Tab-separated table of C-alpha atoms in Angstrom:
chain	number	residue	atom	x	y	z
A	1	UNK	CA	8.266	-37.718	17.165
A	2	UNK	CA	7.662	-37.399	13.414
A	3	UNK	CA	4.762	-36.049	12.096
A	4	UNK	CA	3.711	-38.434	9.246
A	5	UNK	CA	1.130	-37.525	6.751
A	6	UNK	CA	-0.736	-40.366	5.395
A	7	UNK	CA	-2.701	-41.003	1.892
A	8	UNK	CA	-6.148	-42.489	2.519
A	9	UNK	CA	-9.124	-44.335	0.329
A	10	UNK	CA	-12.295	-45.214	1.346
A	11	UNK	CA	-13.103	-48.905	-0.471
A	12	UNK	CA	-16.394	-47.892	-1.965
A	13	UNK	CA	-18.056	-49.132	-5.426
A	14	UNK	CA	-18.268	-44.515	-6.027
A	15	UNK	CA	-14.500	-44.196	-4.866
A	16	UNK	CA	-12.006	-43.465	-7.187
A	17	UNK	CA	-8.274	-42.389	-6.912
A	18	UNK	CA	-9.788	-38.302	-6.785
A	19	UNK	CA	-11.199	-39.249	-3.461
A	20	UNK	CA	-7.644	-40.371	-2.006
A	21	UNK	CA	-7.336	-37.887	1.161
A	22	UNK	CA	-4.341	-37.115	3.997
A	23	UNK	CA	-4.206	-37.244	7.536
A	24	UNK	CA	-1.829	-36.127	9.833
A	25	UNK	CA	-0.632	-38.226	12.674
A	26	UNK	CA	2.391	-38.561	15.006
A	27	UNK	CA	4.330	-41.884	14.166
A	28	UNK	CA	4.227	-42.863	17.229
A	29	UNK	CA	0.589	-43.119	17.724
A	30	UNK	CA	-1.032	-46.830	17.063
A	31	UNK	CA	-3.674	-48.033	14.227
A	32	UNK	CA	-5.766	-47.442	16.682
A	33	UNK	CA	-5.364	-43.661	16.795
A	34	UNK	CA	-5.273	-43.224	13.007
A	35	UNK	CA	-8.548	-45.074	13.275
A	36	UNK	CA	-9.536	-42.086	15.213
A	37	UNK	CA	-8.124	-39.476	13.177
A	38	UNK	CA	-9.596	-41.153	10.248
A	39	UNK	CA	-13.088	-40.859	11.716
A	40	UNK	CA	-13.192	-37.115	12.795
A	41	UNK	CA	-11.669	-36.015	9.434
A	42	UNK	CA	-14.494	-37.937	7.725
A	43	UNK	CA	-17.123	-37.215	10.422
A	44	UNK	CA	-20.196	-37.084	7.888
A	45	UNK	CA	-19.501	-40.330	5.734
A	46	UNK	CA	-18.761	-42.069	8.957
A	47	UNK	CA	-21.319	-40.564	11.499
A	48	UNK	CA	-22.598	-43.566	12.426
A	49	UNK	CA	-19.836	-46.214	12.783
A	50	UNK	CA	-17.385	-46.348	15.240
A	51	UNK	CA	-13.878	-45.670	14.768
A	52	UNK	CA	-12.610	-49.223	16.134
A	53	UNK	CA	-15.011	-51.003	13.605
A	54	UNK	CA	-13.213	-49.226	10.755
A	55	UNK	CA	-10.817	-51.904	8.775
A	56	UNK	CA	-7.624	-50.312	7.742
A	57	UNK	CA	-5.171	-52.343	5.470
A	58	UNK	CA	-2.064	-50.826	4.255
A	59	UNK	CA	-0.445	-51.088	0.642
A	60	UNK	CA	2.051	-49.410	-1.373
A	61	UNK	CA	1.223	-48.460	-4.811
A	62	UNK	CA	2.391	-46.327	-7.866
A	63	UNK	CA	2.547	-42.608	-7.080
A	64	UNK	CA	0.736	-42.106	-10.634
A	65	UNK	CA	-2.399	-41.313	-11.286
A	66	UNK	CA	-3.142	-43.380	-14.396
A	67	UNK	CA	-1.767	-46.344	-13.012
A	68	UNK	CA	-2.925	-45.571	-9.723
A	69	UNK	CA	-6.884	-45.624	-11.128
A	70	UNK	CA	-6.050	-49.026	-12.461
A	71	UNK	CA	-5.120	-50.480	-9.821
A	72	UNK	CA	-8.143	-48.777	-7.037
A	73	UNK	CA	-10.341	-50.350	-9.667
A	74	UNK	CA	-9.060	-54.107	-9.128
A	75	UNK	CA	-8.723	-53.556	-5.695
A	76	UNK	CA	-12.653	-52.261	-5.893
A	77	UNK	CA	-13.345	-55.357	-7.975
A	78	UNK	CA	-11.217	-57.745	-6.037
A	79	UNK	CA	-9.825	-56.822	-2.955
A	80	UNK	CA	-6.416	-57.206	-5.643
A	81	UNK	CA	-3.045	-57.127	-2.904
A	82	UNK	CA	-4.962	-56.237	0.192
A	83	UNK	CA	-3.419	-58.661	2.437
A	84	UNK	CA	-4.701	-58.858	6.455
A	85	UNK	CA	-6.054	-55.810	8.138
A	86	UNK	CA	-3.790	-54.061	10.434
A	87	UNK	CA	-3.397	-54.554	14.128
A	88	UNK	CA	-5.282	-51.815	16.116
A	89	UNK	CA	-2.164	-51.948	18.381
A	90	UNK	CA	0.544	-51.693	15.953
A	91	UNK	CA	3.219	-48.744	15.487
A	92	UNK	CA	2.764	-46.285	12.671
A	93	UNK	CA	6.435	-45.948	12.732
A	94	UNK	CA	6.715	-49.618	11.889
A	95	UNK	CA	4.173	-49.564	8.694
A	96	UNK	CA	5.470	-46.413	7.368
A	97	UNK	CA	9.339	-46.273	6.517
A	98	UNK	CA	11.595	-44.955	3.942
A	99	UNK	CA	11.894	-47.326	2.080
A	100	UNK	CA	9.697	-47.083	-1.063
A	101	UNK	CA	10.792	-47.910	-4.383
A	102	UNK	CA	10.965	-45.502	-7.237
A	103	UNK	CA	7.771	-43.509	-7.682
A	104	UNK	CA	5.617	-45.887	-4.955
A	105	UNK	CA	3.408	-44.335	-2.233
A	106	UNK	CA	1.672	-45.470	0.966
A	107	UNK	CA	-1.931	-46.006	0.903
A	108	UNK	CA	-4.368	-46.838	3.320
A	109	UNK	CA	-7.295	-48.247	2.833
A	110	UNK	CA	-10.262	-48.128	4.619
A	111	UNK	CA	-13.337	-50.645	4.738
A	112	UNK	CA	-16.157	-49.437	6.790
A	113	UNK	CA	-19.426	-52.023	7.724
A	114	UNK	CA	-22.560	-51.187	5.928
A	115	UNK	CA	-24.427	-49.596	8.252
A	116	UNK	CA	-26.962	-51.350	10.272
A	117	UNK	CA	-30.300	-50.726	8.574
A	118	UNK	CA	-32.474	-49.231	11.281
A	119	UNK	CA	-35.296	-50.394	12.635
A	120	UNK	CA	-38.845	-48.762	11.160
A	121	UNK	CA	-39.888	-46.165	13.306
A	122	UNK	CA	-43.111	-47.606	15.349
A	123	UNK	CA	-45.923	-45.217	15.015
A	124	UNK	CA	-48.602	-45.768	17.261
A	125	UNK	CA	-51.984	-46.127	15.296
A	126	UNK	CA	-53.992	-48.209	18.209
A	127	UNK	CA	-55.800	-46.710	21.637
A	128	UNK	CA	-57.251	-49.040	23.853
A	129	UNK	CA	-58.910	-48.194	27.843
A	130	UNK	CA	-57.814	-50.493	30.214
A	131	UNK	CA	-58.885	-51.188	33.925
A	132	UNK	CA	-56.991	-52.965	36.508
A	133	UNK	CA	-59.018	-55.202	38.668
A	134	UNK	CA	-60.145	-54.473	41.880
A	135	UNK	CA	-59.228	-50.218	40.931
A	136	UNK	CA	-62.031	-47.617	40.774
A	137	UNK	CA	-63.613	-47.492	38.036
A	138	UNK	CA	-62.403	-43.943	37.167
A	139	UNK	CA	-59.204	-45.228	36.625
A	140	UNK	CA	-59.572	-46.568	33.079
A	141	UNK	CA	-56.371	-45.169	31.641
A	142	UNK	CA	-55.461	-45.178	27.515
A	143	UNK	CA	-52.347	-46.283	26.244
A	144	UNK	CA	-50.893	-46.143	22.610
A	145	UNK	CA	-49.752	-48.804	20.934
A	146	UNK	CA	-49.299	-50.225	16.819
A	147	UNK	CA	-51.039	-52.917	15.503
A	148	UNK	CA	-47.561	-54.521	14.690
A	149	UNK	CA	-46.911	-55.369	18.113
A	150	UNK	CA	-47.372	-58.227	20.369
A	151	UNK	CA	-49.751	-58.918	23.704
A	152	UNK	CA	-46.277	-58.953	25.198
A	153	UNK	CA	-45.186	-55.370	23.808
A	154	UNK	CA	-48.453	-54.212	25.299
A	155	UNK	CA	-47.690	-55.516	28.828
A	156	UNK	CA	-44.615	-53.419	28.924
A	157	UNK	CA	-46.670	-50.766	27.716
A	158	UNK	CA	-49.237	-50.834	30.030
A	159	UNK	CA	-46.774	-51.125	33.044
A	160	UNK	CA	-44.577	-47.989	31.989
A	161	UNK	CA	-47.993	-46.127	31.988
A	162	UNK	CA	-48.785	-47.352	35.266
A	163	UNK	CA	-45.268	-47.919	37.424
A	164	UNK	CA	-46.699	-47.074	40.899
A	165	UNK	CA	-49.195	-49.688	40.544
A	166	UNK	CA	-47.167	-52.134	39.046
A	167	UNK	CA	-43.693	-51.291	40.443
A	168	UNK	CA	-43.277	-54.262	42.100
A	169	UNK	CA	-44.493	-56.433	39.289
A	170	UNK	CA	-42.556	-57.743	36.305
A	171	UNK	CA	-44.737	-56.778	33.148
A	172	UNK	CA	-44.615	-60.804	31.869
A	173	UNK	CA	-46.402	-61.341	35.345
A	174	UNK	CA	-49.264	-59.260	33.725
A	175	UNK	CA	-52.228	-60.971	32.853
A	176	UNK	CA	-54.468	-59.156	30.021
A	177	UNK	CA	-58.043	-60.158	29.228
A	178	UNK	CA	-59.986	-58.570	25.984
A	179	UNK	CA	-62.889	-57.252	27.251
A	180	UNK	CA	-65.618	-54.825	25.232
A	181	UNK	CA	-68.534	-52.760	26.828
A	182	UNK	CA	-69.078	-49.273	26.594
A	183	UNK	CA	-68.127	-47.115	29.060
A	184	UNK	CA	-71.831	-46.153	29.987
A	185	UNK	CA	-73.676	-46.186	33.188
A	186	UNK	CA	-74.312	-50.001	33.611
A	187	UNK	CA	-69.602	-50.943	33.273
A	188	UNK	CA	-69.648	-50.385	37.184
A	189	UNK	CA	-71.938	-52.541	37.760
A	190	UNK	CA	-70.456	-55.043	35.156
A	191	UNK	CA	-67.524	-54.984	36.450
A	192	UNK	CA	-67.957	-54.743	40.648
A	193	UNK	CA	-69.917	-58.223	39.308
A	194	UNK	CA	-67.371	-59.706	37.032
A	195	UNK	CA	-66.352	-63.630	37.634
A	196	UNK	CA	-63.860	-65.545	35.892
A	197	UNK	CA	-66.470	-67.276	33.732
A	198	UNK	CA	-67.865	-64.069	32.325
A	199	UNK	CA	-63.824	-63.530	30.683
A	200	UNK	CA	-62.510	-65.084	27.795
A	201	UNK	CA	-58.899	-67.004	27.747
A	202	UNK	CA	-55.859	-64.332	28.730
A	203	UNK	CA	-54.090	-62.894	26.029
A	204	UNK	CA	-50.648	-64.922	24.917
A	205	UNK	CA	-47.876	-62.918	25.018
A	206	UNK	CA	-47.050	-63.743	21.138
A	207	UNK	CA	-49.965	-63.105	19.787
A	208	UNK	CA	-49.876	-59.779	17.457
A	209	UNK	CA	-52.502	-56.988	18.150
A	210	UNK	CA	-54.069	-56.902	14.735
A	211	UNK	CA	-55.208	-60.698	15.433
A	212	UNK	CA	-56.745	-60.060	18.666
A	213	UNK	CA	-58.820	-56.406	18.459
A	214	UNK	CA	-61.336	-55.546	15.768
A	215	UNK	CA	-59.617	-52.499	13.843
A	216	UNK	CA	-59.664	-49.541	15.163
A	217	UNK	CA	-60.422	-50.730	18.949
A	218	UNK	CA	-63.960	-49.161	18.890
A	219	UNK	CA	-64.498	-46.278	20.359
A	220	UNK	CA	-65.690	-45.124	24.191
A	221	UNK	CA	-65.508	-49.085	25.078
A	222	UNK	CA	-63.437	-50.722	27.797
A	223	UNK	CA	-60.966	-53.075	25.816
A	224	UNK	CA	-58.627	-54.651	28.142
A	225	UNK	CA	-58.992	-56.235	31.766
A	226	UNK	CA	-55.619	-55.764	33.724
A	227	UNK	CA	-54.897	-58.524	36.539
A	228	UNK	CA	-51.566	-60.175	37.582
A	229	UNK	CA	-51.149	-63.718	37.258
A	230	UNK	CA	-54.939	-64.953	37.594
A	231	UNK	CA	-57.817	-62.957	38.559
């Protein structure tokens, strides 16, 4: 099968007829498989999308590189003569014939999706001690959390850190209590004691972390009260 080589643009607001580039495909290979071709020859610019998200329309224009600026800049401005983007499936030997007029060339042009902004990078900035009722008391464990995130968040948290215990528990089925006291001689006593009335509401699972602890947690304190469902 014939080995076509094929002219291609990247629609970009920076891209002008200098950046036009060639592949080389067999023409009998699909959009498809340009798509792919398209993607390893520009690996960096398109490192992060996927080859079958690229858009490729096809056009013929003026083999001149005057006129050939003029018209990448309405096309930039406008989307001037791009008509619908081509069918993944379709035959390169059926978009690209012989049968150009004068000094015309084959173009394809590429529209790529903005990338996906991605999300912040969490850092944790928040240690709190927990206990799980009805455990030793040296068991307290830390976990690390941020600020930003919700009672929720921290149940998932809290069961990752702890999956033997919890194993066999969904982390919604978590119920968290806030709960201060040092961790001094007297919290075993505190706590072999504790009753329901000595706790404060449970923790909703929307509720943001910054709204329920004093910032930073303090320091060599018990914070949170671990039960499932209702102690």
């Amino acid at each position: 099968m014939e080995l076509l080589t094929i002219q291609c643009w990247v629609h970009d607001a920076d891209s002008d007829a200098g950046r036009i580039f060639p592949v080389e495909i067999s023409a009998g290979k699909t959009v498809g498989d340009l798509k792919d071709v398209i993607k390893n020859k520009k690996s960096v610019d398109f490192r992060d999308i996927d080859a079958e998200a690229l858009d490729l329309y096809h056009i013929t224009l003026p083999d001149d590189d005057q006129r050939l600026e003029v018209e990448l800049d309405q096309i930039k401005t406008s989307s001037h003569n791009l008509k619908s983007r081509l069918n993944p499936r379709a035959r390169l030997s059926n978009l690209f014939k012989p049968d150009l007029v004068g000094d015309e060339m084959h173009l394809i042009i590429i529209k790529a999706p903005t990338s996906p902004t991605k999300p912040p990078v969490t850092v944790p900035d928040m240690v709190l001690n927990c206990w799980v009722r009805g455990q030793q008391i040296d068991r307290i464990f830390r976990v690390e959390t941020s600020t930003t995130k919700t009672v929720g968040d921290l149940r998932e948290v809290i069961k990752n850190k702890t999956p033997v215990d919890f194993r066999d528990v969904d982390a919604h089925h978590l119920t968290l209590y806030k709960f201060i006291r040092p961790c001094d001689d007297s919290l075993e006593n505190t706590l072999r004691d504790l009753t329901i009335s000595q706790l404060e509401k449970p923790l909703l699972a929307v509720h943001t972390l910054s709204t329920v602890f004093e910032l930073p947690p303090v320091e060599g304190c018990l914070h949170l009260i671990v039960g499932m469902w209702h102690l």
